[in-house]
PDB file of N, CA and C in Angstrom:
ATOM      1  N   MET N 517      53.055 -79.819 -25.037  1.00 68.00           N
ATOM      2  CA  MET N 517      51.553 -79.608 -25.263  1.00 68.00           C
ATOM      3  C   MET N 517      50.701 -80.537 -24.363  1.00 68.00           C
ATOM      4  N   ARG N 518      51.085 -81.797 -24.385  1.00 81.00           N
ATOM      5  CA  ARG N 518      50.237 -82.787 -23.646  1.00 81.00           C
ATOM      6  C   ARG N 518      50.350 -82.359 -22.109  1.00 81.00           C
ATOM      7  N   GLN N 519      51.463 -82.096 -21.667  1.00 85.00           N
ATOM      8  CA  GLN N 519      51.404 -81.727 -20.218  1.00 85.00           C
ATOM      9  C   GLN N 519      50.572 -80.415 -19.962  1.00 85.00           C
ATOM     10  N   GLU N 520      50.581 -79.530 -20.897  1.00 83.00           N
ATOM     11  CA  GLU N 520      49.660 -78.299 -20.748  1.00 83.00           C
ATOM     12  C   GLU N 520      48.246 -78.569 -20.739  1.00 83.00           C
ATOM     13  N   LYS N 521      47.880 -79.498 -21.615  1.00 84.00           N
ATOM     14  CA  LYS N 521      46.489 -79.952 -21.756  1.00 84.00           C
ATOM     15  C   LYS N 521      46.051 -80.642 -20.552  1.00 84.00           C
ATOM     16  N   GLU N 522      46.935 -81.552 -20.045  1.00 87.00           N
ATOM     17  CA  GLU N 522      46.594 -82.309 -18.779  1.00 87.00           C
ATOM     18  C   GLU N 522      46.496 -81.201 -17.571  1.00 87.00           C
ATOM     19  N   ARG N 523      47.327 -80.439 -17.512  1.00 90.00           N
ATOM     20  CA  ARG N 523      47.299 -79.270 -16.447  1.00 90.00           C
ATOM     21  C   ARG N 523      45.906 -78.448 -16.616  1.00 90.00           C
ATOM     22  N   PHE N 524      45.660 -78.169 -17.789  1.00 87.00           N
ATOM     23  CA  PHE N 524      44.364 -77.403 -18.078  1.00 87.00           C
ATOM     24  C   PHE N 524      43.175 -78.218 -17.555  1.00 87.00           C
ATOM     25  N   PHE N 525      43.096 -79.394 -17.829  1.00 90.00           N
ATOM     26  CA  PHE N 525      41.972 -80.200 -17.378  1.00 90.00           C
ATOM     27  C   PHE N 525      42.020 -80.387 -15.923  1.00 90.00           C
ATOM     28  N   GLN N 526      43.143 -80.531 -15.369  1.00 92.00           N
ATOM     29  CA  GLN N 526      43.238 -80.661 -13.763  1.00 92.00           C
ATOM     30  C   GLN N 526      42.774 -79.445 -13.210  1.00 92.00           C
ATOM     31  N   ILE N 527      43.072 -78.361 -13.597  1.00 91.00           N
ATOM     32  CA  ILE N 527      42.680 -77.065 -13.062  1.00 91.00           C
ATOM     33  C   ILE N 527      41.173 -76.887 -13.147  1.00 91.00           C
ATOM     34  N   ILE N 528      40.661 -77.113 -14.508  1.00 92.00           N
ATOM     35  CA  ILE N 528      39.218 -77.141 -14.629  1.00 92.00           C
ATOM     36  C   ILE N 528      38.316 -77.998 -13.718  1.00 92.00           C
ATOM     37  N   PHE N 529      38.957 -79.187 -13.561  1.00 93.00           N
ATOM     38  CA  PHE N 529      38.271 -80.242 -12.865  1.00 93.00           C
ATOM     39  C   PHE N 529      38.262 -79.864 -11.275  1.00 93.00           C
ATOM     40  N   GLU N 530      39.407 -79.352 -10.819  1.00 93.00           N
ATOM     41  CA  GLU N 530      39.538 -79.052  -9.489  1.00 93.00           C
ATOM     42  C   GLU N 530      38.632 -77.774  -9.132  1.00 93.00           C
ATOM     43  N   GLU N 531      38.532 -76.869 -10.041  1.00 93.00           N
ATOM     44  CA  GLU N 531      37.682 -75.657  -9.756  1.00 93.00           C
ATOM     45  C   GLU N 531      36.233 -75.924  -9.793  1.00 93.00           C
ATOM     46  N   ASN N 532      35.784 -76.827 -10.665  1.00 94.00           N
ATOM     47  CA  ASN N 532      34.309 -76.952 -10.898  1.00 94.00           C
ATOM     48  C   ASN N 532      33.671 -78.359 -10.571  1.00 94.00           C
ATOM     49  N   SER N 533      34.473 -79.375 -10.312  1.00 95.00           N
ATOM     50  CA  SER N 533      33.791 -80.641 -10.136  1.00 95.00           C
ATOM     51  C   SER N 533      32.788 -80.664  -9.051  1.00 95.00           C
ATOM     52  N   HIS N 534      33.179 -80.170  -7.879  1.00 96.00           N
ATOM     53  CA  HIS N 534      32.259 -80.328  -6.638  1.00 96.00           C
ATOM     54  C   HIS N 534      31.101 -79.550  -6.984  1.00 96.00           C
ATOM     55  N   VAL N 535      31.095 -78.237  -7.440  1.00 96.00           N
ATOM     56  CA  VAL N 535      29.885 -77.402  -7.655  1.00 96.00           C
ATOM     57  C   VAL N 535      28.959 -78.047  -8.794  1.00 96.00           C
ATOM     58  N   LEU N 536      29.618 -78.512  -9.728  1.00 96.00           N
ATOM     59  CA  LEU N 536      28.786 -79.208 -10.879  1.00 96.00           C
ATOM     60  C   LEU N 536      28.109 -80.367 -10.396  1.00 96.00           C
ATOM     61  N   PHE N 537      28.835 -81.141  -9.523  1.00 96.00           N
ATOM     62  CA  PHE N 537      28.155 -82.499  -8.927  1.00 96.00           C
ATOM     63  C   PHE N 537      27.011 -82.081  -8.233  1.00 96.00           C
ATOM     64  N   ARG N 538      27.143 -81.004  -7.260  1.00 96.00           N
ATOM     65  CA  ARG N 538      26.013 -80.765  -6.392  1.00 96.00           C
ATOM     66  C   ARG N 538      24.835 -80.095  -7.271  1.00 96.00           C
ATOM     67  N   TYR N 539      25.120 -79.340  -8.215  1.00 95.00           N
ATOM     68  CA  TYR N 539      24.152 -78.916  -9.167  1.00 95.00           C
ATOM     69  C   TYR N 539      23.306 -79.984  -9.866  1.00 95.00           C
ATOM     70  N   ILE N 540      24.154 -80.892 -10.501  1.00 95.00           N
ATOM     71  CA  ILE N 540      23.509 -81.976 -11.198  1.00 95.00           C
ATOM     72  C   ILE N 540      22.716 -82.853 -10.346  1.00 95.00           C
ATOM     73  N   CYS N 541      23.351 -83.210  -9.171  1.00 94.00           N
ATOM     74  CA  CYS N 541      22.574 -84.030  -8.242  1.00 94.00           C
ATOM     75  C   CYS N 541      21.329 -83.407  -7.776  1.00 94.00           C
ATOM     76  N   GLY N 542      21.356 -82.171  -7.423  1.00 94.00           N
ATOM     77  CA  GLY N 542      20.130 -81.501  -7.102  1.00 94.00           C
ATOM     78  C   GLY N 542      19.013 -81.425  -8.118  1.00 94.00           C
ATOM     79  N   GLN N 543      19.455 -81.292  -9.452  1.00 93.00           N
ATOM     80  CA  GLN N 543      18.523 -81.422 -10.535  1.00 93.00           C
ATOM     81  C   GLN N 543      17.855 -82.864 -10.750  1.00 93.00           C
ATOM     82  N   LEU N 544      18.578 -83.816 -10.269  1.00 90.00           N
ATOM     83  CA  LEU N 544      18.134 -85.170 -10.582  1.00 90.00           C
ATOM     84  C   LEU N 544      17.683 -85.730  -9.249  1.00 90.00           C
ATOM     85  N   ASN N 545      17.212 -84.951  -8.477  1.00 88.00           N
ATOM     86  CA  ASN N 545      16.465 -85.382  -7.200  1.00 88.00           C
ATOM     87  C   ASN N 545      17.439 -86.273  -6.237  1.00 88.00           C
ATOM     88  N   ASN N 546      18.755 -85.873  -6.260  1.00 86.00           N
ATOM     89  CA  ASN N 546      19.655 -86.415  -5.419  1.00 86.00           C
ATOM     90  C   ASN N 546      20.046 -87.930  -5.801  1.00 86.00           C
ATOM     91  N   ASP N 547      19.873 -88.221  -7.082  1.00 88.00           N
ATOM     92  CA  ASP N 547      20.370 -89.498  -7.532  1.00 88.00           C
ATOM     93  C   ASP N 547      21.926 -89.418  -7.766  1.00 88.00           C
ATOM     94  N   ARG N 548      22.588 -89.791  -6.836  1.00 92.00           N
ATOM     95  CA  ARG N 548      24.065 -89.742  -6.887  1.00 92.00           C
ATOM     96  C   ARG N 548      24.624 -90.383  -7.964  1.00 92.00           C
ATOM     97  N   GLU N 549      24.120 -91.619  -8.282  1.00 93.00           N
ATOM     98  CA  GLU N 549      24.740 -92.438  -9.249  1.00 93.00           C
ATOM     99  C   GLU N 549      24.446 -91.764 -10.757  1.00 93.00           C
ATOM    100  N   THR N 550      23.300 -91.481 -10.993  1.00 93.00           N
ATOM    101  CA  THR N 550      23.059 -90.805 -12.334  1.00 93.00           C
ATOM    102  C   THR N 550      23.725 -89.548 -12.302  1.00 93.00           C
ATOM    103  N   ALA N 551      23.967 -88.829 -11.267  1.00 94.00           N
ATOM    104  CA  ALA N 551      24.584 -87.531 -11.234  1.00 94.00           C
ATOM    105  C   ALA N 551      26.134 -87.815 -11.681  1.00 94.00           C
ATOM    106  N   LYS N 552      26.741 -88.742 -11.138  1.00 95.00           N
ATOM    107  CA  LYS N 552      28.121 -89.177 -11.579  1.00 95.00           C
ATOM    108  C   LYS N 552      28.208 -89.313 -12.968  1.00 95.00           C
ATOM    109  N   ASP N 553      27.323 -90.094 -13.592  1.00 94.00           N
ATOM    110  CA  ASP N 553      27.185 -90.436 -14.995  1.00 94.00           C
ATOM    111  C   ASP N 553      27.166 -89.111 -15.801  1.00 94.00           C
ATOM    112  N   VAL N 554      26.158 -88.258 -15.430  1.00 95.00           N
ATOM    113  CA  VAL N 554      26.007 -87.091 -16.067  1.00 95.00           C
ATOM    114  C   VAL N 554      27.200 -86.226 -15.998  1.00 95.00           C
ATOM    115  N   LEU N 555      27.890 -86.122 -14.766  1.00 96.00           N
ATOM    116  CA  LEU N 555      29.218 -85.310 -14.698  1.00 96.00           C
ATOM    117  C   LEU N 555      30.307 -85.864 -15.629  1.00 96.00           C
ATOM    118  N   ASN N 556      30.321 -87.201 -15.686  1.00 96.00           N
ATOM    119  CA  ASN N 556      31.345 -87.736 -16.455  1.00 96.00           C
ATOM    120  C   ASN N 556      31.022 -87.459 -18.071  1.00 96.00           C
ATOM    121  N   ASP N 557      29.874 -87.455 -18.486  1.00 96.00           N
ATOM    122  CA  ASP N 557      29.297 -86.921 -19.769  1.00 96.00           C
ATOM    123  C   ASP N 557      29.921 -85.527 -19.990  1.00 96.00           C
ATOM    124  N   VAL N 558      29.727 -84.641 -19.071  1.00 96.00           N
ATOM    125  CA  VAL N 558      30.197 -83.265 -19.217  1.00 96.00           C
ATOM    126  C   VAL N 558      31.703 -83.155 -19.352  1.00 96.00           C
ATOM    127  N   TRP N 559      32.405 -83.902 -18.536  1.00 95.00           N
ATOM    128  CA  TRP N 559      33.872 -83.919 -18.733  1.00 95.00           C
ATOM    129  C   TRP N 559      34.271 -84.465 -20.123  1.00 95.00           C
ATOM    130  N   GLU N 560      33.582 -85.479 -20.811  1.00 95.00           N
ATOM    131  CA  GLU N 560      33.775 -85.813 -21.895  1.00 95.00           C
ATOM    132  C   GLU N 560      33.578 -84.833 -23.040  1.00 95.00           C
ATOM    133  N   VAL N 561      32.492 -84.111 -22.963  1.00 95.00           N
ATOM    134  CA  VAL N 561      32.287 -82.993 -23.978  1.00 95.00           C
ATOM    135  C   VAL N 561      33.415 -82.015 -23.875  1.00 95.00           C
ATOM    136  N   LEU N 562      33.930 -81.714 -22.488  1.00 94.00           N
ATOM    137  CA  LEU N 562      35.180 -80.841 -22.540  1.00 94.00           C
ATOM    138  C   LEU N 562      36.272 -81.316 -23.208  1.00 94.00           C
ATOM    139  N   VAL N 563      36.511 -82.575 -23.125  1.00 91.00           N
ATOM    140  CA  VAL N 563      37.750 -83.347 -23.824  1.00 91.00           C
ATOM    141  C   VAL N 563      37.554 -83.121 -25.326  1.00 91.00           C
ATOM    142  N   VAL N 564      36.354 -83.396 -25.889  1.00 93.00           N
ATOM    143  CA  VAL N 564      36.008 -83.363 -27.160  1.00 93.00           C
ATOM    144  C   VAL N 564      36.069 -81.896 -27.744  1.00 93.00           C
ATOM    145  N   LYS N 565      35.546 -80.956 -27.084  1.00 92.00           N
ATOM    146  CA  LYS N 565      35.558 -79.634 -27.451  1.00 92.00           C
ATOM    147  C   LYS N 565      36.699 -78.906 -27.032  1.00 92.00           C
ATOM    148  N   PHE N 566      37.840 -79.430 -26.615  1.00 88.00           N
ATOM    149  CA  PHE N 566      38.908 -78.769 -25.997  1.00 88.00           C
ATOM    150  C   PHE N 566      39.405 -77.718 -26.900  1.00 88.00           C
ATOM    151  N   GLU N 567      39.593 -77.733 -28.096  1.00 88.00           N
ATOM    152  CA  GLU N 567      40.200 -76.759 -29.069  1.00 88.00           C
ATOM    153  C   GLU N 567      39.300 -75.620 -29.151  1.00 88.00           C
ATOM    154  N   THR N 568      37.950 -75.731 -28.925  1.00 90.00           N
ATOM    155  CA  THR N 568      37.003 -74.685 -29.096  1.00 90.00           C
ATOM    156  C   THR N 568      36.870 -73.877 -27.760  1.00 90.00           C
ATOM    157  N   VAL N 569      37.019 -74.577 -26.681  1.00 90.00           N
ATOM    158  CA  VAL N 569      36.809 -73.860 -25.403  1.00 90.00           C
ATOM    159  C   VAL N 569      38.082 -73.514 -24.617  1.00 90.00           C
ATOM    160  N   ALA N 570      39.257 -73.817 -25.134  1.00 85.00           N
ATOM    161  CA  ALA N 570      40.549 -73.716 -24.429  1.00 85.00           C
ATOM    162  C   ALA N 570      40.716 -72.219 -24.085  1.00 85.00           C
ATOM    163  N   ASP N 571      40.099 -71.334 -24.864  1.00 89.00           N
ATOM    164  CA  ASP N 571      40.401 -69.922 -24.624  1.00 89.00           C
ATOM    165  C   ASP N 571      39.516 -69.336 -23.507  1.00 89.00           C
ATOM    166  N   LEU N 572      38.525 -70.068 -23.157  1.00 89.00           N
ATOM    167  CA  LEU N 572      37.611 -69.565 -22.081  1.00 89.00           C
ATOM    168  C   LEU N 572      38.350 -69.592 -20.799  1.00 89.00           C
ATOM    169  N   GLU N 573      38.090 -68.571 -20.025  1.00 87.00           N
ATOM    170  CA  GLU N 573      38.659 -68.441 -18.716  1.00 87.00           C
ATOM    171  C   GLU N 573      37.780 -68.141 -17.513  1.00 87.00           C
ATOM    172  N   GLY N 574      38.156 -68.721 -16.429  1.00 87.00           N
ATOM    173  CA  GLY N 574      37.299 -68.529 -15.150  1.00 87.00           C
ATOM    174  C   GLY N 574      35.806 -68.693 -15.323  1.00 87.00           C
ATOM    175  N   GLU N 575      35.099 -67.584 -15.100  1.00 92.00           N
ATOM    176  CA  GLU N 575      33.739 -67.649 -15.069  1.00 92.00           C
ATOM    177  C   GLU N 575      33.117 -67.984 -16.468  1.00 92.00           C
ATOM    178  N   GLU N 576      33.787 -67.719 -17.464  1.00 94.00           N
ATOM    179  CA  GLU N 576      33.208 -68.183 -18.856  1.00 94.00           C
ATOM    180  C   GLU N 576      33.155 -69.606 -19.010  1.00 94.00           C
ATOM    181  N   MET N 577      34.251 -70.161 -18.665  1.00 94.00           N
ATOM    182  CA  MET N 577      34.359 -71.752 -18.430  1.00 94.00           C
ATOM    183  C   MET N 577      33.348 -72.323 -17.555  1.00 94.00           C
ATOM    184  N   THR N 578      33.245 -71.819 -16.422  1.00 94.00           N
ATOM    185  CA  THR N 578      32.206 -72.290 -15.539  1.00 94.00           C
ATOM    186  C   THR N 578      30.856 -72.257 -16.134  1.00 94.00           C
ATOM    187  N   LYS N 579      30.469 -71.084 -16.796  1.00 95.00           N
ATOM    188  CA  LYS N 579      29.217 -70.872 -17.523  1.00 95.00           C
ATOM    189  C   LYS N 579      29.063 -71.889 -18.626  1.00 95.00           C
ATOM    190  N   TRP N 580      30.035 -72.207 -19.428  1.00 96.00           N
ATOM    191  CA  TRP N 580      29.917 -73.094 -20.452  1.00 96.00           C
ATOM    192  C   TRP N 580      29.736 -74.602 -19.865  1.00 96.00           C
ATOM    193  N   LEU N 581      30.526 -74.907 -18.868  1.00 96.00           N
ATOM    194  CA  LEU N 581      30.260 -76.280 -18.198  1.00 96.00           C
ATOM    195  C   LEU N 581      28.879 -76.523 -17.502  1.00 96.00           C
ATOM    196  N   PHE N 582      28.439 -75.373 -16.993  1.00 96.00           N
ATOM    197  CA  PHE N 582      26.910 -75.404 -16.596  1.00 96.00           C
ATOM    198  C   PHE N 582      25.987 -75.678 -17.688  1.00 96.00           C
ATOM    199  N   CYS N 583      26.287 -74.909 -18.732  1.00 96.00           N
ATOM    200  CA  CYS N 583      25.347 -75.013 -19.958  1.00 96.00           C
ATOM    201  C   CYS N 583      25.503 -76.449 -20.492  1.00 96.00           C
ATOM    202  N   VAL N 584      26.637 -77.087 -20.576  1.00 96.00           N
ATOM    203  CA  VAL N 584      26.635 -78.459 -20.970  1.00 96.00           C
ATOM    204  C   VAL N 584      26.022 -79.361 -20.032  1.00 96.00           C
ATOM    205  N   ALA N 585      26.196 -79.188 -18.740  1.00 96.00           N
ATOM    206  CA  ALA N 585      25.523 -80.004 -17.607  1.00 96.00           C
ATOM    207  C   ALA N 585      23.998 -79.958 -17.844  1.00 96.00           C
ATOM    208  N   LYS N 586      23.435 -78.544 -17.975  1.00 95.00           N
ATOM    209  CA  LYS N 586      22.088 -78.483 -18.157  1.00 95.00           C
ATOM    210  C   LYS N 586      21.514 -79.318 -19.270  1.00 95.00           C
ATOM    211  N   ASN N 587      22.190 -79.316 -20.444  1.00 95.00           N
ATOM    212  CA  ASN N 587      21.827 -80.105 -21.624  1.00 95.00           C
ATOM    213  C   ASN N 587      21.895 -81.623 -21.369  1.00 95.00           C
ATOM    214  N   LYS N 588      22.786 -82.047 -20.550  1.00 95.00           N
ATOM    215  CA  LYS N 588      23.014 -83.499 -20.320  1.00 95.00           C
ATOM    216  C   LYS N 588      21.953 -83.887 -19.327  1.00 95.00           C
ATOM    217  N   ILE N 589      21.569 -82.992 -18.393  1.00 94.00           N
ATOM    218  CA  ILE N 589      20.481 -83.360 -17.478  1.00 94.00           C
ATOM    219  C   ILE N 589      19.186 -83.537 -18.291  1.00 94.00           C
ATOM    220  N   LYS N 590      19.031 -82.628 -19.214  1.00 92.00           N
ATOM    221  CA  LYS N 590      17.672 -82.740 -20.096  1.00 92.00           C
ATOM    222  C   LYS N 590      17.721 -83.991 -20.908  1.00 92.00           C
ATOM    223  N   ASN N 591      18.809 -84.372 -21.480  1.00 90.00           N
ATOM    224  CA  ASN N 591      18.933 -85.710 -22.135  1.00 90.00           C
ATOM    225  C   ASN N 591      18.528 -86.894 -21.156  1.00 90.00           C
ATOM    226  N   GLN N 592      19.192 -86.762 -19.979  1.00 90.00           N
ATOM    227  CA  GLN N 592      18.967 -87.734 -18.961  1.00 90.00           C
ATOM    228  C   GLN N 592      17.349 -87.809 -18.633  1.00 90.00           C
ATOM    229  N   ARG N 593      16.743 -86.779 -18.632  1.00 86.00           N
ATOM    230  CA  ARG N 593      15.323 -86.685 -18.239  1.00 86.00           C
ATOM    231  C   ARG N 593      14.592 -87.344 -19.340  1.00 86.00           C
ATOM    232  N   ARG N 594      14.870 -86.991 -20.578  1.00 86.00           N
ATOM    233  CA  ARG N 594      14.272 -87.528 -21.738  1.00 86.00           C
ATOM    234  C   ARG N 594      14.406 -89.037 -21.828  1.00 86.00           C
ATOM    235  N   LYS N 595      15.621 -89.491 -21.688  1.00 83.00           N
ATOM    236  CA  LYS N 595      15.912 -90.885 -21.602  1.00 83.00           C
ATOM    237  C   LYS N 595      15.055 -91.698 -20.698  1.00 83.00           C
ATOM    238  N   HIS N 596      15.035 -90.955 -19.490  1.00 75.00           N
ATOM    239  CA  HIS N 596      14.256 -91.704 -18.315  1.00 75.00           C
ATOM    240  C   HIS N 596      12.832 -91.755 -18.597  1.00 75.00           C
ATOM    241  N   TYR N 597      12.175 -90.570 -19.224  1.00 73.00           N
ATOM    242  CA  TYR N 597      10.873 -90.530 -19.598  1.00 73.00           C
ATOM    243  C   TYR N 597      10.491 -91.411 -20.695  1.00 73.00           C
ATOM    244  N   TYR N 598      11.268 -91.651 -21.635  1.00 65.00           N
ATOM    245  CA  TYR N 598      11.239 -92.627 -22.757  1.00 65.00           C
ATOM    246  C   TYR N 598      11.183 -94.070 -22.176  1.00 65.00           C
ATOM    247  N   GLN N 599      12.181 -94.332 -21.248  1.00 65.00           N
ATOM    248  CA  GLN N 599      12.236 -95.624 -20.808  1.00 65.00           C
ATOM    249  C   GLN N 599      10.939 -96.012 -20.101  1.00 65.00           C
ATOM    250  N   ASN N 600      10.369 -95.061 -19.207  1.00 63.00           N
ATOM    251  CA  ASN N 600       9.197 -95.321 -18.481  1.00 63.00           C
ATOM    252  C   ASN N 600       8.098 -95.472 -19.398  1.00 63.00           C
ATOM    253  N   GLU N 601       8.023 -94.589 -20.456  1.00 60.00           N
ATOM    254  CA  GLU N 601       6.859 -94.644 -21.426  1.00 60.00           C
ATOM    255  C   GLU N 601       6.880 -96.018 -22.165  1.00 60.00           C
ATOM    256  N   VAL N 602       8.068 -96.508 -22.494  1.00 59.00           N
ATOM    257  CA  VAL N 602       8.208 -97.769 -23.283  1.00 59.00           C
ATOM    258  C   VAL N 602       7.724 -98.946 -22.318  1.00 59.00           C
ATOM    259  N   SER N 603       8.216 -98.784 -21.083  1.00 61.00           N
ATOM    260  CA  SER N 603       7.840 -99.757 -20.218  1.00 61.00           C
ATOM    261  C   SER N 603       6.410 -99.920 -19.960  1.00 61.00           C
ATOM    262  N   TYR N 604       5.604 -98.673 -19.768  1.00 59.00           N
ATOM    263  CA  TYR N 604       4.114 -98.769 -19.642  1.00 59.00           C
ATOM    264  C   TYR N 604       3.495 -99.294 -20.852  1.00 59.00           C
ATOM    265  N   THR N 605       4.003 -98.697 -22.038  1.00 63.00           N
ATOM    266  CA  THR N 605       3.347 -99.422 -23.396  1.00 63.00           C
ATOM    267  C   THR N 605       3.487-101.017 -23.462  1.00 63.00           C
ATOM    268  N   GLN N 606       4.803-101.487 -23.010  1.00 62.00           N
ATOM    269  CA  GLN N 606       4.889-102.905 -23.003  1.00 62.00           C
ATOM    270  C   GLN N 606       4.134-103.559 -22.031  1.00 62.00           C
ATOM    271  N   TYR N 607       3.937-102.959 -20.785  1.00 58.00           N
ATOM    272  CA  TYR N 607       3.072-103.485 -19.796  1.00 58.00           C
ATOM    273  C   TYR N 607       1.676-103.561 -20.511  1.00 58.00           C
ATOM    274  N   GLN N 608       1.118-102.559 -20.997  1.00 62.00           N
ATOM    275  CA  GLN N 608      -0.035-102.612 -21.649  1.00 62.00           C
ATOM    276  C   GLN N 608      -0.350-103.745 -22.578  1.00 62.00           C
ATOM    277  N   LYS N 609       0.711-103.888 -23.496  1.00 65.00           N
ATOM    278  CA  LYS N 609       0.664-104.975 -24.478  1.00 65.00           C
ATOM    279  C   LYS N 609       0.662-106.395 -23.877  1.00 65.00           C
ATOM    280  N   GLU N 610       1.481-106.538 -22.904  1.00 64.00           N
ATOM    281  CA  GLU N 610       1.532-107.842 -22.251  1.00 64.00           C
ATOM    282  C   GLU N 610       0.318-108.132 -21.437  1.00 64.00           C
ATOM    283  N   ASN N 611      -0.574-107.243 -20.908  1.00 63.00           N
ATOM    284  CA  ASN N 611      -1.676-107.372 -20.188  1.00 63.00           C
ATOM    285  C   ASN N 611      -3.015-107.242 -20.956  1.00 63.00           C
ATOM    286  N   ARG N 612      -2.853-107.074 -22.110  1.00 65.00           N
ATOM    287  CA  ARG N 612      -4.024-106.745 -22.988  1.00 65.00           C
ATOM    288  C   ARG N 612      -5.113-108.027 -22.984  1.00 65.00           C
ATOM    289  N   ASN N 613      -4.396-109.097 -22.923  1.00 56.00           N
ATOM    290  CA  ASN N 613      -5.314-110.413 -23.057  1.00 56.00           C
ATOM    291  C   ASN N 613      -5.835-110.985 -21.871  1.00 56.00           C
ATOM    292  N   GLU N 614      -5.539-110.327 -20.784  1.00 53.00           N
ATOM    293  CA  GLU N 614      -5.929-110.943 -19.448  1.00 53.00           C
ATOM    294  C   GLU N 614      -7.350-110.491 -19.278  1.00 53.00           C
ATOM    295  N   GLU N 615      -8.102-111.319 -18.422  1.00 53.00           N
ATOM    296  CA  GLU N 615      -9.491-110.925 -18.177  1.00 53.00           C
ATOM    297  C   GLU N 615      -9.554-109.716 -17.457  1.00 53.00           C
ATOM    298  N   ARG N 616     -10.556-108.800 -18.024  1.00 55.00           N
ATOM    299  CA  ARG N 616     -10.632-107.416 -17.402  1.00 55.00           C
ATOM    300  C   ARG N 616     -12.162-107.377 -17.022  1.00 55.00           C
ATOM    301  N   PRO N 617     -12.427-106.597 -15.925  1.00 53.00           N
ATOM    302  CA  PRO N 617     -13.777-106.409 -15.538  1.00 53.00           C
ATOM    303  C   PRO N 617     -14.425-105.405 -16.433  1.00 53.00           C
ATOM    304  N   VAL N 618     -15.711-105.580 -16.810  1.00 51.00           N
ATOM    305  CA  VAL N 618     -16.425-104.660 -17.699  1.00 51.00           C
ATOM    306  C   VAL N 618     -17.518-104.396 -16.843  1.00 51.00           C
ATOM    307  N   TYR N 619     -17.960-103.112 -16.657  1.00 52.00           N
ATOM    308  CA  TYR N 619     -19.055-102.656 -15.855  1.00 52.00           C
ATOM    309  C   TYR N 619     -20.206-102.325 -16.695  1.00 52.00           C
ATOM    310  N   TYR N 620     -21.382-103.007 -16.488  1.00 54.00           N
ATOM    311  CA  TYR N 620     -22.612-102.709 -17.225  1.00 54.00           C
ATOM    312  C   TYR N 620     -23.580-102.131 -16.088  1.00 54.00           C
ATOM    313  N   GLY N 621     -23.716-100.932 -16.073  1.00 54.00           N
ATOM    314  CA  GLY N 621     -24.601-100.349 -14.942  1.00 54.00           C
ATOM    315  C   GLY N 621     -23.934-100.714 -13.612  1.00 54.00           C
ATOM    316  N   LYS N 622     -24.668-101.475 -12.797  1.00 55.00           N
ATOM    317  CA  LYS N 622     -24.145-101.753 -11.332  1.00 55.00           C
ATOM    318  C   LYS N 622     -23.609-103.079 -11.415  1.00 55.00           C
ATOM    319  N   CYS N 623     -23.571-103.927 -12.391  1.00 50.00           N
ATOM    320  CA  CYS N 623     -23.097-105.245 -12.375  1.00 50.00           C
ATOM    321  C   CYS N 623     -21.663-105.311 -13.012  1.00 50.00           C
ATOM    322  N   LYS N 624     -20.934-106.099 -12.411  1.00 46.00           N
ATOM    323  CA  LYS N 624     -19.504-106.397 -12.936  1.00 46.00           C
ATOM    324  C   LYS N 624     -19.504-107.627 -13.626  1.00 46.00           C
ATOM    325  N   THR N 625     -19.048-107.744 -14.948  1.00 46.00           N
ATOM    326  CA  THR N 625     -18.899-108.930 -15.628  1.00 46.00           C
ATOM    327  C   THR N 625     -17.372-109.179 -16.069  1.00 46.00           C
ATOM    328  N   ILE N 626     -16.926-110.379 -16.005  1.00 47.00           N
ATOM    329  CA  ILE N 626     -15.509-110.631 -16.509  1.00 47.00           C
ATOM    330  C   ILE N 626     -15.736-110.904 -17.963  1.00 47.00           C
ATOM    331  N   VAL N 627     -14.833-110.377 -18.778  1.00 44.00           N
ATOM    332  CA  VAL N 627     -14.759-110.437 -20.232  1.00 44.00           C
ATOM    333  C   VAL N 627     -13.525-111.127 -20.523  1.00 44.00           C
TER     334      VAL N 627
END
């Protein structure tokens, strides 16, 4: 059983890894490192869901993998957006007490 499972993963990997990587990389603005991480996440889902998806063949398996990849890309984008939002909020908090120019008509005063 173990050898069959390993062979199953090897075949799926060989048939889909290159195409999936190109798709993920394109969706992430050619960020290859992040694309590698997302692709690894896709393979992890395949391992976890093996019993559920083992019956899928050919095009059905490819569609399922692309669906998983699409969801992982969405998660990555949310994570990236959240990190940027938190960074900006932190920046605002840190710079709140600095002197800021206040404009009164045509005159600029430092508060």
